[in-house]
Amino acid sequence: MINNIASVLEGVTTAAIAGHVRPDGDCVGSCMGMYLYLKENYPQIQADVYLEEVPEVFHFIQDIDKAKQEWEDKAYDLFLGFDVSSIDRIGVAGRALETAKMTACIDHHITNKGLAQKNQIVPDASSTCEVLYELLEPEKINKACAEALYTGIVHDTGVFQYSCTGTRTMEIAGQLMAKGIDFTSIIKDSFYTKSYAQNQIMGRTIMESIMLLNQRCIVGYVRQKDMDFYGVTPKDMDGIVNQLQNTRGVEVAIFLYEIGVQEYKVSMRSNGKVDVARVASYFGGGGHVKAAGCTMQGSVFDVVNSLTLDIERQLQE
Ligand code: 5GP
Ligand code: MN
């Protein structure tokens, strides 16, 4: 348990901040929120933030250009991991977990067993940004830090829609709005606005989707050659699984995209009846009850068949 961030920062002069591979809004928001909070209130701490290639929609966050993609072989006083549920998902900064004098992890994944010396894991929280907010002194949060934290909350709650959104989430969002952030632009530009190519691939995926298990499961998939045709990469696939899920009567949405020969990244969303974290964990992945993912080998047909076996069983329970 961590009571407040100040207790973790005592005597620290160098810190490594890191998220997870393929960073999403909550990951970027929590890492940058921490970085900006330190910059404002702890100028004596030299902090480095490690993030894999950050999607362009998050480039408005202050100092995002300072994020490092390559590991700098430094001995840090403190390693701070955000939104990362297992060591294998830390990426290049995973080294710091072994070499830093002190390690701490702040997260909200139910599958996180506590990978650091000090852990603050709150599975009921909407987002890692919400968990982090509770550890900060509200009056020390400046506008730039508020923008980063608000972005993370917006993305992990699907703009305050998902059931992980609590009354406390809304209170925190209100406190962050009070810092003078342009919340309309954050929601519109980072969450809803898509490039033309992204809209095209989403449209095509929905057009070619298939309904299984008595119309209770929808499946969409994108092959590498389709991504090449539209000039898109995996980070452009955000939101497709959610749009598939927005189909009346559907309990589970499955979205696959090809990341190698006969290899697919799987994203799943559940409307409540099916625990997709259980399905993903079985195939070596993880996540939340209603949103989870994994990587699987085989053809689209093989992958879908394997996934629907347990989904069908759960629908009958
Ligand atoms: P998404 O479908 O948006 O990529 O991920 C949904 C949730 O599942 C996120 O909380 C993410 O952290 C988790 N997730 C996705 N893929 C994997 C994976 O391969 N391994 C683990 N452990 N979690 C994953
Ligand atoms: Mn998160």
Coordinates of C-alpha atoms and ligand atoms in Angstrom, one line a residue:
M1 CA 0.0 0.0 0.0
I2 CA 1.1 3.5 -0.7
N3 CA -0.5 6.3 1.3
N4 CA 0.8 9.2 -0.7
I5 CA 3.4 9.9 -3.4
A6 CA 5.4 12.1 -1.0
S7 CA 6.3 9.1 1.1
V8 CA 7.7 7.3 -2.0
L9 CA 9.7 10.3 -3.0
E10 CA 11.6 10.8 0.2
G11 CA 15.4 11.0 -0.4
V12 CA 15.0 10.4 -4.2
T13 CA 17.1 12.3 -6.7
T14 CA 16.7 10.2 -9.8
A15 CA 13.5 8.4 -11.0
A16 CA 12.5 6.3 -13.9
I17 CA 8.8 6.5 -14.9
A18 CA 7.4 3.8 -17.2
G19 CA 4.2 2.4 -18.5
H20 CA 3.3 -0.6 -20.7
V21 CA 4.1 -1.6 -24.2
R22 CA 1.7 -0.2 -26.9
P23 CA 0.8 2.7 -24.5
D24 CA -2.9 3.8 -24.4
G25 CA -4.4 7.0 -23.0
D26 CA -4.4 5.9 -19.3
C27 CA -0.8 4.7 -19.6
V28 CA 0.4 7.9 -21.3
G29 CA -1.7 10.1 -19.0
S30 CA -0.5 8.5 -15.8
C31 CA 3.2 8.5 -16.8
M32 CA 3.1 12.1 -18.0
G33 CA 0.9 13.2 -15.1
M34 CA 3.5 11.9 -12.7
Y35 CA 6.4 13.5 -14.7
L36 CA 4.7 16.9 -14.8
Y37 CA 3.8 16.8 -11.1
L38 CA 7.5 16.0 -10.3
K39 CA 8.7 18.8 -12.6
E40 CA 6.4 21.3 -10.9
N41 CA 6.8 20.3 -7.2
Y42 CA 10.0 18.3 -7.0
P43 CA 12.6 20.1 -9.2
Q44 CA 15.4 18.4 -7.3
I45 CA 14.3 15.0 -8.7
Q46 CA 15.7 14.2 -12.1
A47 CA 13.0 12.1 -13.7
D48 CA 13.1 10.2 -17.0
V49 CA 9.8 8.9 -18.6
Y50 CA 9.9 5.8 -20.8
L51 CA 7.1 5.3 -23.2
E52 CA 7.0 3.3 -26.5
E53 CA 5.8 5.2 -29.5
V54 CA 3.0 7.5 -28.3
P55 CA -0.1 7.7 -30.6
E56 CA -0.3 11.2 -32.2
V57 CA -3.6 12.1 -30.5
F58 CA -1.7 12.3 -27.2
H59 CA 1.1 14.6 -28.5
F60 CA -0.7 17.7 -27.1
I61 CA 0.3 16.6 -23.6
Q62 CA 3.1 18.9 -22.3
D63 CA 6.7 17.5 -22.5
I64 CA 5.6 14.3 -24.4
D65 CA 8.6 14.9 -26.6
K66 CA 10.8 14.2 -23.5
A67 CA 9.6 10.6 -23.4
K68 CA 12.3 8.1 -24.1
Q69 CA 11.9 5.0 -26.3
E70 CA 15.4 3.7 -25.7
W71 CA 16.7 2.4 -22.3
E72 CA 19.4 4.7 -20.8
D73 CA 21.6 2.5 -18.7
K74 CA 21.3 4.5 -15.5
A75 CA 21.0 3.4 -11.9
Y76 CA 17.9 5.1 -10.6
D77 CA 16.9 5.7 -7.0
L78 CA 13.3 5.0 -7.8
F79 CA 11.4 3.0 -10.5
L80 CA 7.7 4.0 -10.9
G81 CA 5.5 1.8 -13.0
F82 CA 2.1 2.9 -14.2
D83 CA -0.9 1.0 -15.6
V84 CA 1.4 -2.1 -16.1
S85 CA 0.1 -5.3 -14.7
S86 CA 3.0 -7.7 -15.4
I87 CA 6.8 -7.4 -15.7
D88 CA 6.8 -8.6 -19.3
R89 CA 4.7 -5.7 -20.4
I90 CA 7.0 -2.9 -19.1
G91 CA 9.1 -2.8 -22.2
V92 CA 12.6 -1.3 -22.3
A93 CA 12.5 0.2 -18.8
G94 CA 11.9 -3.3 -17.3
R95 CA 15.7 -3.2 -16.5
A96 CA 15.1 -0.4 -14.0
L97 CA 12.8 -2.7 -12.0
E98 CA 15.9 -4.9 -11.2
T99 CA 18.5 -2.1 -10.7
A100 CA 16.6 0.7 -9.0
K101 CA 17.1 1.1 -5.2
M102 CA 13.4 1.3 -4.7
T103 CA 10.4 0.3 -6.9
A104 CA 6.8 1.2 -6.8
C105 CA 3.8 0.3 -9.0
I106 CA 0.6 2.2 -9.4
D107 CA -2.2 0.4 -11.3
H108 CA -5.8 -0.7 -11.5
H109 CA -5.6 -4.2 -13.2
I110 CA -7.2 -7.0 -11.2
T111 CA -4.5 -9.3 -12.7
N112 CA -1.6 -7.3 -11.2
K113 CA -0.1 -9.3 -8.3
G114 CA 2.1 -6.5 -7.2
L115 CA 5.3 -6.4 -9.3
A116 CA 7.2 -3.8 -7.2
Q117 CA 8.4 -3.4 -3.6
K118 CA 5.6 -0.9 -3.0
N119 CA 2.3 -1.3 -4.8
Q120 CA -0.9 0.7 -5.0
I121 CA -3.3 -1.5 -7.1
V122 CA -7.0 -0.5 -6.9
P123 CA -9.0 -2.8 -9.2
D124 CA -12.2 -0.8 -8.5
A125 CA -10.7 2.5 -9.8
S126 CA -11.6 3.6 -13.3
S127 CA -8.1 4.1 -14.4
T128 CA -4.5 4.4 -13.2
C129 CA -4.8 8.1 -13.5
E130 CA -7.6 8.0 -10.8
V131 CA -5.4 5.9 -8.5
L132 CA -2.5 8.3 -9.0
Y133 CA -4.7 11.4 -8.4
E134 CA -5.6 10.0 -4.9
L135 CA -1.8 9.9 -4.0
L136 CA -1.2 13.5 -5.1
E137 CA -1.8 16.8 -3.2
P138 CA -4.7 18.3 -5.3
E139 CA -3.5 21.9 -4.8
K140 CA -0.1 20.9 -6.3
I141 CA -1.6 19.7 -9.6
N142 CA -1.0 22.3 -12.3
K143 CA -3.0 22.6 -15.6
A144 CA -0.6 20.5 -17.7
C145 CA -0.7 17.7 -15.1
A146 CA -4.5 17.9 -15.0
E147 CA -4.7 17.6 -18.8
A148 CA -2.6 14.4 -18.7
L149 CA -4.7 12.8 -15.8
Y150 CA -8.0 13.8 -17.4
T151 CA -7.0 12.3 -20.7
G152 CA -6.3 8.9 -19.0
I153 CA -9.6 8.9 -17.2
V154 CA -11.5 9.8 -20.3
H155 CA -9.9 7.0 -22.3
D156 CA -10.2 4.2 -19.7
T157 CA -13.8 5.1 -19.0
G158 CA -14.8 5.5 -22.7
V159 CA -15.7 9.1 -21.8
F160 CA -17.3 8.2 -18.5
Q161 CA -19.4 5.5 -20.0
Y162 CA -18.0 2.1 -18.8
S163 CA -19.1 0.6 -15.5
C164 CA -15.7 1.3 -14.0
T165 CA -16.8 4.9 -13.8
G166 CA -17.6 5.7 -10.2
T167 CA -19.0 8.8 -8.3
R168 CA -15.4 9.4 -7.2
T169 CA -14.2 9.3 -10.8
M170 CA -16.7 12.1 -11.6
E171 CA -15.5 14.1 -8.6
I172 CA -11.9 13.8 -9.6
A173 CA -12.8 14.8 -13.2
G174 CA -14.5 17.8 -11.8
Q175 CA -11.5 18.8 -9.8
L176 CA -9.3 18.4 -12.9
M177 CA -11.8 20.6 -14.9
A178 CA -11.4 23.2 -12.2
K179 CA -7.8 23.6 -13.2
G180 CA -8.9 25.3 -16.5
I181 CA -8.3 22.4 -18.9
D182 CA -10.0 22.4 -22.3
F183 CA -11.9 19.2 -21.7
T184 CA -14.0 19.5 -24.8
S185 CA -10.9 19.4 -27.1
I186 CA -9.3 16.6 -25.0
I187 CA -12.4 14.4 -25.5
K188 CA -13.1 15.3 -29.1
D189 CA -9.5 15.3 -30.4
S190 CA -8.0 12.5 -28.5
F191 CA -11.0 10.1 -28.2
Y192 CA -13.5 10.6 -31.0
T193 CA -11.6 12.1 -34.0
K194 CA -10.2 9.5 -36.3
S195 CA -8.1 10.0 -39.5
Y196 CA -9.9 9.2 -42.8
A197 CA -7.8 6.0 -43.1
Q198 CA -8.8 4.9 -39.6
N199 CA -12.5 5.5 -40.4
Q200 CA -12.0 3.5 -43.6
I201 CA -10.5 0.5 -41.9
M202 CA -13.1 0.6 -39.2
G203 CA -15.9 0.8 -41.8
R204 CA -14.5 -2.1 -43.7
T205 CA -14.0 -4.2 -40.6
I206 CA -17.6 -3.7 -39.5
M207 CA -18.9 -4.4 -43.1
E208 CA -17.0 -7.7 -43.1
S209 CA -17.7 -8.7 -39.5
I210 CA -19.5 -11.9 -38.7
M211 CA -22.1 -12.8 -36.1
L212 CA -21.7 -16.1 -34.1
L213 CA -23.2 -17.9 -31.2
N214 CA -26.8 -16.9 -32.0
Q215 CA -25.9 -13.3 -32.8
R216 CA -24.5 -12.9 -29.3
C217 CA -20.8 -12.7 -30.4
I218 CA -19.5 -10.4 -33.2
V219 CA -16.1 -10.9 -34.8
G220 CA -14.1 -8.4 -36.8
Y221 CA -10.6 -8.9 -38.2
V222 CA -7.9 -7.0 -40.2
R223 CA -5.2 -8.7 -42.1
Q224 CA -1.7 -7.2 -42.7
K225 CA -2.5 -6.7 -46.4
D226 CA -5.6 -4.6 -45.4
M227 CA -3.5 -2.5 -43.1
D228 CA -0.9 -2.0 -45.9
F229 CA -3.7 -1.0 -48.4
Y230 CA -5.1 1.7 -46.1
G231 CA -1.6 2.7 -44.8
V232 CA -2.5 2.1 -41.2
T233 CA -0.6 0.4 -38.3
P234 CA -1.8 -1.3 -35.1
K235 CA -2.1 1.9 -33.2
D236 CA -4.8 3.0 -35.7
M237 CA -7.0 0.1 -34.7
D238 CA -8.1 1.8 -31.4
G239 CA -11.9 2.0 -31.1
I240 CA -12.8 -0.7 -33.7
V241 CA -13.6 -3.3 -31.0
N242 CA -15.8 -0.7 -29.2
Q243 CA -17.7 0.0 -32.3
L244 CA -18.3 -3.7 -32.9
Q245 CA -19.5 -3.9 -29.3
N246 CA -22.1 -1.2 -30.0
T247 CA -24.2 -3.7 -31.8
R248 CA -27.6 -4.4 -30.3
G249 CA -28.0 -7.9 -28.8
V250 CA -24.2 -8.6 -28.8
E251 CA -22.7 -9.9 -25.5
V252 CA -19.1 -10.2 -26.7
A253 CA -17.1 -8.4 -29.4
I254 CA -13.9 -9.9 -30.7
F255 CA -11.4 -8.0 -32.8
L256 CA -8.3 -9.5 -34.3
Y257 CA -5.5 -7.9 -36.3
E258 CA -2.5 -9.6 -37.8
I259 CA 0.8 -8.8 -36.2
G260 CA 2.9 -11.6 -37.8
V261 CA 2.5 -14.7 -40.0
Q262 CA -0.4 -16.6 -38.6
E263 CA -0.2 -14.4 -35.5
Y264 CA -3.1 -12.2 -34.2
K265 CA -3.5 -9.6 -31.5
V266 CA -6.9 -10.2 -29.9
S267 CA -9.1 -7.5 -28.3
M268 CA -12.3 -8.5 -26.5
R269 CA -15.1 -6.5 -25.0
S270 CA -18.0 -7.9 -22.9
N271 CA -21.3 -6.3 -22.1
G272 CA -21.3 -8.2 -18.7
K273 CA -22.4 -11.8 -19.0
V274 CA -19.0 -13.1 -20.1
D275 CA -15.7 -12.6 -18.2
V276 CA -13.3 -11.9 -21.1
A277 CA -10.3 -11.6 -18.7
R278 CA -10.8 -15.3 -18.0
V279 CA -10.8 -16.0 -21.7
A280 CA -7.7 -13.9 -22.4
S281 CA -5.8 -15.2 -19.3
Y282 CA -6.3 -18.8 -20.6
F283 CA -4.4 -17.8 -23.8
G284 CA -1.6 -16.0 -21.9
G285 CA -3.1 -12.5 -21.9
G286 CA -5.1 -10.5 -19.3
G287 CA -7.0 -7.3 -18.6
H288 CA -10.4 -6.6 -17.0
V289 CA -13.6 -8.6 -16.8
K290 CA -15.2 -6.5 -19.6
A291 CA -12.1 -5.6 -21.6
A292 CA -9.2 -7.9 -22.2
G293 CA -6.6 -9.1 -24.8
C294 CA -4.0 -11.6 -25.7
T295 CA -1.9 -12.7 -28.7
M296 CA -2.7 -16.0 -30.5
Q297 CA -1.3 -18.1 -33.3
G298 CA -3.1 -19.7 -36.2
S299 CA -5.6 -18.6 -38.9
V300 CA -8.5 -16.3 -38.1
F301 CA -10.7 -19.4 -38.1
D302 CA -8.5 -21.2 -35.6
V303 CA -8.2 -18.2 -33.3
V304 CA -12.0 -17.5 -33.3
N305 CA -12.8 -21.2 -32.8
S306 CA -10.5 -21.3 -29.7
L307 CA -11.9 -18.1 -28.2
T308 CA -15.6 -18.9 -28.7
L309 CA -15.3 -22.3 -27.0
D310 CA -15.1 -20.7 -23.6
I311 CA -17.3 -17.8 -24.5
E312 CA -20.1 -20.2 -25.6
R313 CA -19.7 -22.1 -22.3
Q314 CA -19.9 -18.9 -20.3
L315 CA -23.0 -17.7 -22.1
Q316 CA -24.7 -21.0 -21.2
E317 CA -23.8 -20.8 -17.5
Ligands
5GP1 P1 -7.1 -3.6 -25.6 O1 -8.1 -4.6 -26.1 O2 -7.7 -2.3 -25.5 O3 -5.8 -3.7 -26.3 O4 -6.9 -4.1 -24.1 C1 -7.9 -4.2 -23.2 C2 -7.3 -4.5 -21.8 O5 -6.7 -5.8 -21.8 C3 -6.3 -3.5 -21.3 O6 -6.5 -3.4 -19.9 C4 -5.0 -4.2 -21.5 O7 -4.1 -3.9 -20.6 C5 -5.3 -5.7 -21.5 N1 -4.5 -6.5 -22.4 C6 -4.6 -6.4 -23.8 N2 -3.7 -7.2 -24.4 C7 -3.1 -7.9 -23.4 C8 -2.0 -8.9 -23.3 O8 -1.6 -9.4 -24.3 N3 -1.6 -9.2 -22.0 C9 -2.2 -8.7 -20.9 N4 -1.7 -9.1 -19.7 N5 -3.1 -7.8 -20.9 C10 -3.6 -7.4 -22.1
MN2 MN -5.6 1.6 -17.5

